[in-house]
Amino acid sequence: MPIAFELNDRAVSIEVDPAARLLYVLRNQLDACGTRFGCGSGACGACFVLVDGAPVPSCDTPMWAIEGKAVRTIEGLGTAESPHALQRAFARHTAIQCGYCASGILISAAALLERVSDPTAQQVREALDRHLCRCGMQQRMVAAVLDAAHALREGAMAPIT
Ligand code: FES
Ligand code: FES
């Protein structure tokens, strides 16, 4: 039986094992490879996506659980031509080194800014708590999220420099 859901504002219906994990379906069948495999057990944050606005580990989310839901991946956050305020801020702060953790972190940061328009640094740290970054970019990431929040509140996004 097909599983129907929304992927980045597009209706999707796909024949798949209901027990298959969302991460593998995204990467292998839906060409959404921006979501990364890290630990495969819900512990590193690399694979996070939004399901109905909540950040979840897609490596640990069975397809049956997303029937009728709205999934947003990094591909749905912004584009090269029109990056999200977070993507602009991460570039401005050079907050990404190897980039492996970045899509999951950006997704969790986006979920935070949807809920809290003026977060504290502590709230940002808590929102990113489930994400590992082996490159040690955490301080820059927190600064970038605060900067993006400010840009969104002001309704202005500074250009990437
Ligand atoms: S790959 Fe999903 S949390 Fe690590
Ligand atoms: S930028 Fe390399 S793991 Fe985070």
PDB file of C-alpha atoms and ligand atoms in Angstrom:
ATOM      1  CA  MET A   1       0.000   0.000   0.000  1.00  0.00           C
ATOM      2  CA  PRO A   2       1.442   3.401  -0.908  1.00  0.00           C
ATOM      3  CA  ILE A   3       2.326   5.879   1.804  1.00  0.00           C
ATOM      4  CA  ALA A   4       1.228   9.430   1.071  1.00  0.00           C
ATOM      5  CA  PHE A   5       2.766  12.491   2.634  1.00  0.00           C
ATOM      6  CA  GLU A   6       4.040  15.937   1.770  1.00  0.00           C
ATOM      7  CA  LEU A   7       7.711  16.502   1.044  1.00  0.00           C
ATOM      8  CA  ASN A   8       8.806  20.113   0.947  1.00  0.00           C
ATOM      9  CA  ASP A   9       5.298  21.275  -0.010  1.00  0.00           C
ATOM     10  CA  ARG A  10       4.954  18.626  -2.733  1.00  0.00           C
ATOM     11  CA  ALA A  11       2.508  15.718  -2.498  1.00  0.00           C
ATOM     12  CA  VAL A  12       4.278  12.343  -2.571  1.00  0.00           C
ATOM     13  CA  SER A  13       2.848   8.836  -2.725  1.00  0.00           C
ATOM     14  CA  ILE A  14       5.319   5.991  -2.674  1.00  0.00           C
ATOM     15  CA  GLU A  15       5.181   2.192  -2.570  1.00  0.00           C
ATOM     16  CA  VAL A  16       7.473   1.270   0.258  1.00  0.00           C
ATOM     17  CA  ASP A  17       7.806  -1.109   3.194  1.00  0.00           C
ATOM     18  CA  PRO A  18       5.963   0.694   6.036  1.00  0.00           C
ATOM     19  CA  ALA A  19       8.816  -0.269   8.351  1.00  0.00           C
ATOM     20  CA  ALA A  20      11.471   1.303   6.067  1.00  0.00           C
ATOM     21  CA  ARG A  21      13.192   4.250   7.667  1.00  0.00           C
ATOM     22  CA  LEU A  22      12.460   7.702   6.263  1.00  0.00           C
ATOM     23  CA  LEU A  23      16.161   8.547   5.840  1.00  0.00           C
ATOM     24  CA  TYR A  24      16.753   5.741   3.346  1.00  0.00           C
ATOM     25  CA  VAL A  25      13.576   6.506   1.399  1.00  0.00           C
ATOM     26  CA  LEU A  26      14.528  10.169   1.146  1.00  0.00           C
ATOM     27  CA  ARG A  27      18.042   9.424  -0.041  1.00  0.00           C
ATOM     28  CA  ASN A  28      17.483   6.340  -2.182  1.00  0.00           C
ATOM     29  CA  GLN A  29      14.038   6.861  -3.671  1.00  0.00           C
ATOM     30  CA  LEU A  30      13.203  10.547  -3.478  1.00  0.00           C
ATOM     31  CA  ASP A  31      16.518  12.115  -4.485  1.00  0.00           C
ATOM     32  CA  ALA A  32      16.697  14.154  -1.273  1.00  0.00           C
ATOM     33  CA  CYS A  33      20.335  13.448  -0.455  1.00  0.00           C
ATOM     34  CA  GLY A  34      20.951  16.554   1.648  1.00  0.00           C
ATOM     35  CA  THR A  35      19.806  14.558   4.681  1.00  0.00           C
ATOM     36  CA  ARG A  36      22.810  12.636   5.980  1.00  0.00           C
ATOM     37  CA  PHE A  37      23.424   9.244   7.536  1.00  0.00           C
ATOM     38  CA  GLY A  38      25.590   9.438  10.653  1.00  0.00           C
ATOM     39  CA  CYS A  39      25.023   6.962  13.461  1.00  0.00           C
ATOM     40  CA  GLY A  40      21.830   5.342  12.179  1.00  0.00           C
ATOM     41  CA  SER A  41      20.474   5.109  15.717  1.00  0.00           C
ATOM     42  CA  GLY A  42      19.031   8.504  16.588  1.00  0.00           C
ATOM     43  CA  ALA A  43      22.107   9.678  18.459  1.00  0.00           C
ATOM     44  CA  CYS A  44      24.046  12.131  16.263  1.00  0.00           C
ATOM     45  CA  GLY A  45      21.503  14.472  14.670  1.00  0.00           C
ATOM     46  CA  ALA A  46      22.918  14.313  11.127  1.00  0.00           C
ATOM     47  CA  CYS A  47      19.678  12.963   9.666  1.00  0.00           C
ATOM     48  CA  PHE A  48      17.163  15.299  11.277  1.00  0.00           C
ATOM     49  CA  VAL A  49      14.170  16.485   9.261  1.00  0.00           C
ATOM     50  CA  LEU A  50      10.976  18.263  10.257  1.00  0.00           C
ATOM     51  CA  VAL A  51       7.791  16.213  10.529  1.00  0.00           C
ATOM     52  CA  ASP A  52       4.819  18.526  10.998  1.00  0.00           C
ATOM     53  CA  GLY A  53       7.308  21.148  12.160  1.00  0.00           C
ATOM     54  CA  ALA A  54       9.052  19.012  14.790  1.00  0.00           C
ATOM     55  CA  PRO A  55      12.704  17.941  14.332  1.00  0.00           C
ATOM     56  CA  VAL A  56      13.042  14.145  14.309  1.00  0.00           C
ATOM     57  CA  PRO A  57      15.810  11.673  13.425  1.00  0.00           C
ATOM     58  CA  SER A  58      14.804  10.328  10.019  1.00  0.00           C
ATOM     59  CA  CYS A  59      17.087   7.293  10.562  1.00  0.00           C
ATOM     60  CA  ASP A  60      14.749   6.226  13.332  1.00  0.00           C
ATOM     61  CA  THR A  61      11.393   7.201  11.791  1.00  0.00           C
ATOM     62  CA  PRO A  62       9.421   4.443  10.055  1.00  0.00           C
ATOM     63  CA  MET A  63       7.479   5.348   6.946  1.00  0.00           C
ATOM     64  CA  TRP A  64       4.158   4.379   8.508  1.00  0.00           C
ATOM     65  CA  ALA A  65       4.640   7.180  11.029  1.00  0.00           C
ATOM     66  CA  ILE A  66       4.684   9.893   8.363  1.00  0.00           C
ATOM     67  CA  GLU A  67       1.489   8.935   6.530  1.00  0.00           C
ATOM     68  CA  GLY A  68      -0.445  12.174   5.995  1.00  0.00           C
ATOM     69  CA  LYS A  69       2.278  14.309   7.560  1.00  0.00           C
ATOM     70  CA  ALA A  70       4.364  17.191   6.179  1.00  0.00           C
ATOM     71  CA  VAL A  71       8.106  16.485   5.911  1.00  0.00           C
ATOM     72  CA  ARG A  72      10.638  19.250   5.386  1.00  0.00           C
ATOM     73  CA  THR A  73      14.258  18.508   4.550  1.00  0.00           C
ATOM     74  CA  ILE A  74      17.208  20.781   3.945  1.00  0.00           C
ATOM     75  CA  GLU A  75      16.166  20.932   0.273  1.00  0.00           C
ATOM     76  CA  GLY A  76      12.984  22.666   1.432  1.00  0.00           C
ATOM     77  CA  LEU A  77      14.698  25.256   3.606  1.00  0.00           C
ATOM     78  CA  GLY A  78      16.187  27.471   0.925  1.00  0.00           C
ATOM     79  CA  THR A  79      17.865  27.370  -2.443  1.00  0.00           C
ATOM     80  CA  ALA A  80      21.220  28.502  -3.773  1.00  0.00           C
ATOM     81  CA  GLU A  81      19.422  31.446  -5.385  1.00  0.00           C
ATOM     82  CA  SER A  82      17.300  32.228  -2.353  1.00  0.00           C
ATOM     83  CA  PRO A  83      18.932  30.907   0.817  1.00  0.00           C
ATOM     84  CA  HIS A  84      17.112  30.874   4.147  1.00  0.00           C
ATOM     85  CA  ALA A  85      18.252  33.466   6.705  1.00  0.00           C
ATOM     86  CA  LEU A  86      19.927  30.637   8.618  1.00  0.00           C
ATOM     87  CA  GLN A  87      21.914  29.540   5.580  1.00  0.00           C
ATOM     88  CA  ARG A  88      23.030  33.120   4.995  1.00  0.00           C
ATOM     89  CA  ALA A  89      24.049  33.518   8.628  1.00  0.00           C
ATOM     90  CA  PHE A  90      25.944  30.207   8.705  1.00  0.00           C
ATOM     91  CA  ALA A  91      27.884  31.341   5.633  1.00  0.00           C
ATOM     92  CA  ARG A  92      28.536  34.788   7.110  1.00  0.00           C
ATOM     93  CA  HIS A  93      29.870  33.269  10.357  1.00  0.00           C
ATOM     94  CA  THR A  94      31.807  30.503   8.590  1.00  0.00           C
ATOM     95  CA  ALA A  95      29.902  28.191  10.916  1.00  0.00           C
ATOM     96  CA  ILE A  96      30.356  25.079   8.800  1.00  0.00           C
ATOM     97  CA  GLN A  97      33.620  23.242   8.232  1.00  0.00           C
ATOM     98  CA  CYS A  98      33.184  19.762   6.741  1.00  0.00           C
ATOM     99  CA  GLY A  99      29.411  20.252   6.551  1.00  0.00           C
ATOM    100  CA  TYR A 100      28.406  16.734   7.494  1.00  0.00           C
ATOM    101  CA  CYS A 101      26.323  17.833  10.487  1.00  0.00           C
ATOM    102  CA  ALA A 102      24.962  20.973   8.852  1.00  0.00           C
ATOM    103  CA  SER A 103      21.681  19.914   7.290  1.00  0.00           C
ATOM    104  CA  GLY A 104      20.409  18.399  10.536  1.00  0.00           C
ATOM    105  CA  ILE A 105      21.525  21.402  12.556  1.00  0.00           C
ATOM    106  CA  LEU A 106      19.931  23.878  10.166  1.00  0.00           C
ATOM    107  CA  ILE A 107      16.676  21.928  10.350  1.00  0.00           C
ATOM    108  CA  SER A 108      16.607  22.018  14.163  1.00  0.00           C
ATOM    109  CA  ALA A 109      17.555  25.698  14.161  1.00  0.00           C
ATOM    110  CA  ALA A 110      14.722  26.437  11.709  1.00  0.00           C
ATOM    111  CA  ALA A 111      12.269  24.658  13.990  1.00  0.00           C
ATOM    112  CA  LEU A 112      13.468  26.759  16.925  1.00  0.00           C
ATOM    113  CA  LEU A 113      13.057  30.033  15.019  1.00  0.00           C
ATOM    114  CA  GLU A 114       9.542  29.021  13.992  1.00  0.00           C
ATOM    115  CA  ARG A 115       8.644  28.767  17.685  1.00  0.00           C
ATOM    116  CA  VAL A 116      10.856  31.457  19.225  1.00  0.00           C
ATOM    117  CA  SER A 117      11.611  34.609  17.276  1.00  0.00           C
ATOM    118  CA  ASP A 118      14.089  36.044  19.798  1.00  0.00           C
ATOM    119  CA  PRO A 119      15.897  33.082  21.374  1.00  0.00           C
ATOM    120  CA  THR A 120      18.647  33.324  23.955  1.00  0.00           C
ATOM    121  CA  ALA A 121      22.006  31.662  23.356  1.00  0.00           C
ATOM    122  CA  GLN A 122      20.992  29.049  25.929  1.00  0.00           C
ATOM    123  CA  GLN A 123      17.783  28.278  24.023  1.00  0.00           C
ATOM    124  CA  VAL A 124      19.810  27.841  20.840  1.00  0.00           C
ATOM    125  CA  ARG A 125      22.246  25.506  22.610  1.00  0.00           C
ATOM    126  CA  GLU A 126      19.341  23.460  23.952  1.00  0.00           C
ATOM    127  CA  ALA A 127      17.710  23.282  20.501  1.00  0.00           C
ATOM    128  CA  LEU A 128      20.978  21.973  19.017  1.00  0.00           C
ATOM    129  CA  ASP A 129      21.760  19.695  21.933  1.00  0.00           C
ATOM    130  CA  ARG A 130      20.986  16.483  20.028  1.00  0.00           C
ATOM    131  CA  HIS A 131      23.465  17.331  17.259  1.00  0.00           C
ATOM    132  CA  LEU A 132      27.112  16.359  17.176  1.00  0.00           C
ATOM    133  CA  CYS A 133      29.643  18.486  15.311  1.00  0.00           C
ATOM    134  CA  ARG A 134      33.031  16.880  15.192  1.00  0.00           C
ATOM    135  CA  CYS A 135      34.565  19.999  13.662  1.00  0.00           C
ATOM    136  CA  GLY A 136      33.938  22.035  16.804  1.00  0.00           C
ATOM    137  CA  MET A 137      31.847  24.741  15.142  1.00  0.00           C
ATOM    138  CA  GLN A 138      29.259  24.941  17.922  1.00  0.00           C
ATOM    139  CA  GLN A 139      30.065  28.463  19.125  1.00  0.00           C
ATOM    140  CA  ARG A 140      29.917  29.847  15.613  1.00  0.00           C
ATOM    141  CA  MET A 141      26.668  28.019  14.975  1.00  0.00           C
ATOM    142  CA  VAL A 142      25.032  29.519  18.043  1.00  0.00           C
ATOM    143  CA  ALA A 143      26.159  32.992  16.941  1.00  0.00           C
ATOM    144  CA  ALA A 144      24.844  32.326  13.434  1.00  0.00           C
ATOM    145  CA  VAL A 145      21.416  31.234  14.704  1.00  0.00           C
ATOM    146  CA  LEU A 146      21.152  34.368  16.866  1.00  0.00           C
ATOM    147  CA  ASP A 147      22.154  36.460  13.848  1.00  0.00           C
ATOM    148  CA  ALA A 148      19.556  34.755  11.644  1.00  0.00           C
ATOM    149  CA  ALA A 149      16.878  35.317  14.276  1.00  0.00           C
ATOM    150  CA  HIS A 150      17.754  38.993  14.316  1.00  0.00           C
ATOM    151  CA  ALA A 151      17.640  39.205  10.513  1.00  0.00           C
ATOM    152  CA  LEU A 152      14.228  37.530  10.429  1.00  0.00           C
ATOM    153  CA  ARG A 153      12.860  39.855  13.096  1.00  0.00           C
ATOM    154  CA  GLU A 154      14.137  42.858  11.184  1.00  0.00           C
ATOM    155  CA  GLY A 155      12.736  41.501   7.947  1.00  0.00           C
ATOM    156  CA  ALA A 156      16.117  42.052   6.358  1.00  0.00           C
ATOM    157  CA  MET A 157      18.721  39.496   5.434  1.00  0.00           C
ATOM    158  CA  ALA A 158      22.261  40.692   5.026  1.00  0.00           C
ATOM    159  CA  PRO A 159      24.004  39.395   1.905  1.00  0.00           C
ATOM    160  CA  ILE A 160      26.452  36.529   2.168  1.00  0.00           C
ATOM    161  CA  THR A 161      29.953  37.949   2.409  1.00  0.00           C
TER     162      THR A 161
HETATM  163  S1  FES B   1      21.996   9.216  11.594  1.00  0.00           S
HETATM  164 FE1  FES B   1      20.099   9.657  12.531  1.00  0.00          FE
HETATM  165  S2  FES B   1      20.602  10.518  14.453  1.00  0.00           S
HETATM  166 FE2  FES B   1      22.508   9.863  13.628  1.00  0.00          FE
HETATM  167  S1  FES B   2      31.022  21.039  10.390  1.00  0.00           S
HETATM  168 FE1  FES B   2      32.017  19.099  10.369  1.00  0.00          FE
HETATM  169  S2  FES B   2      30.843  17.848  11.711  1.00  0.00           S
HETATM  170 FE2  FES B   2      30.005  19.836  11.923  1.00  0.00          FE
END
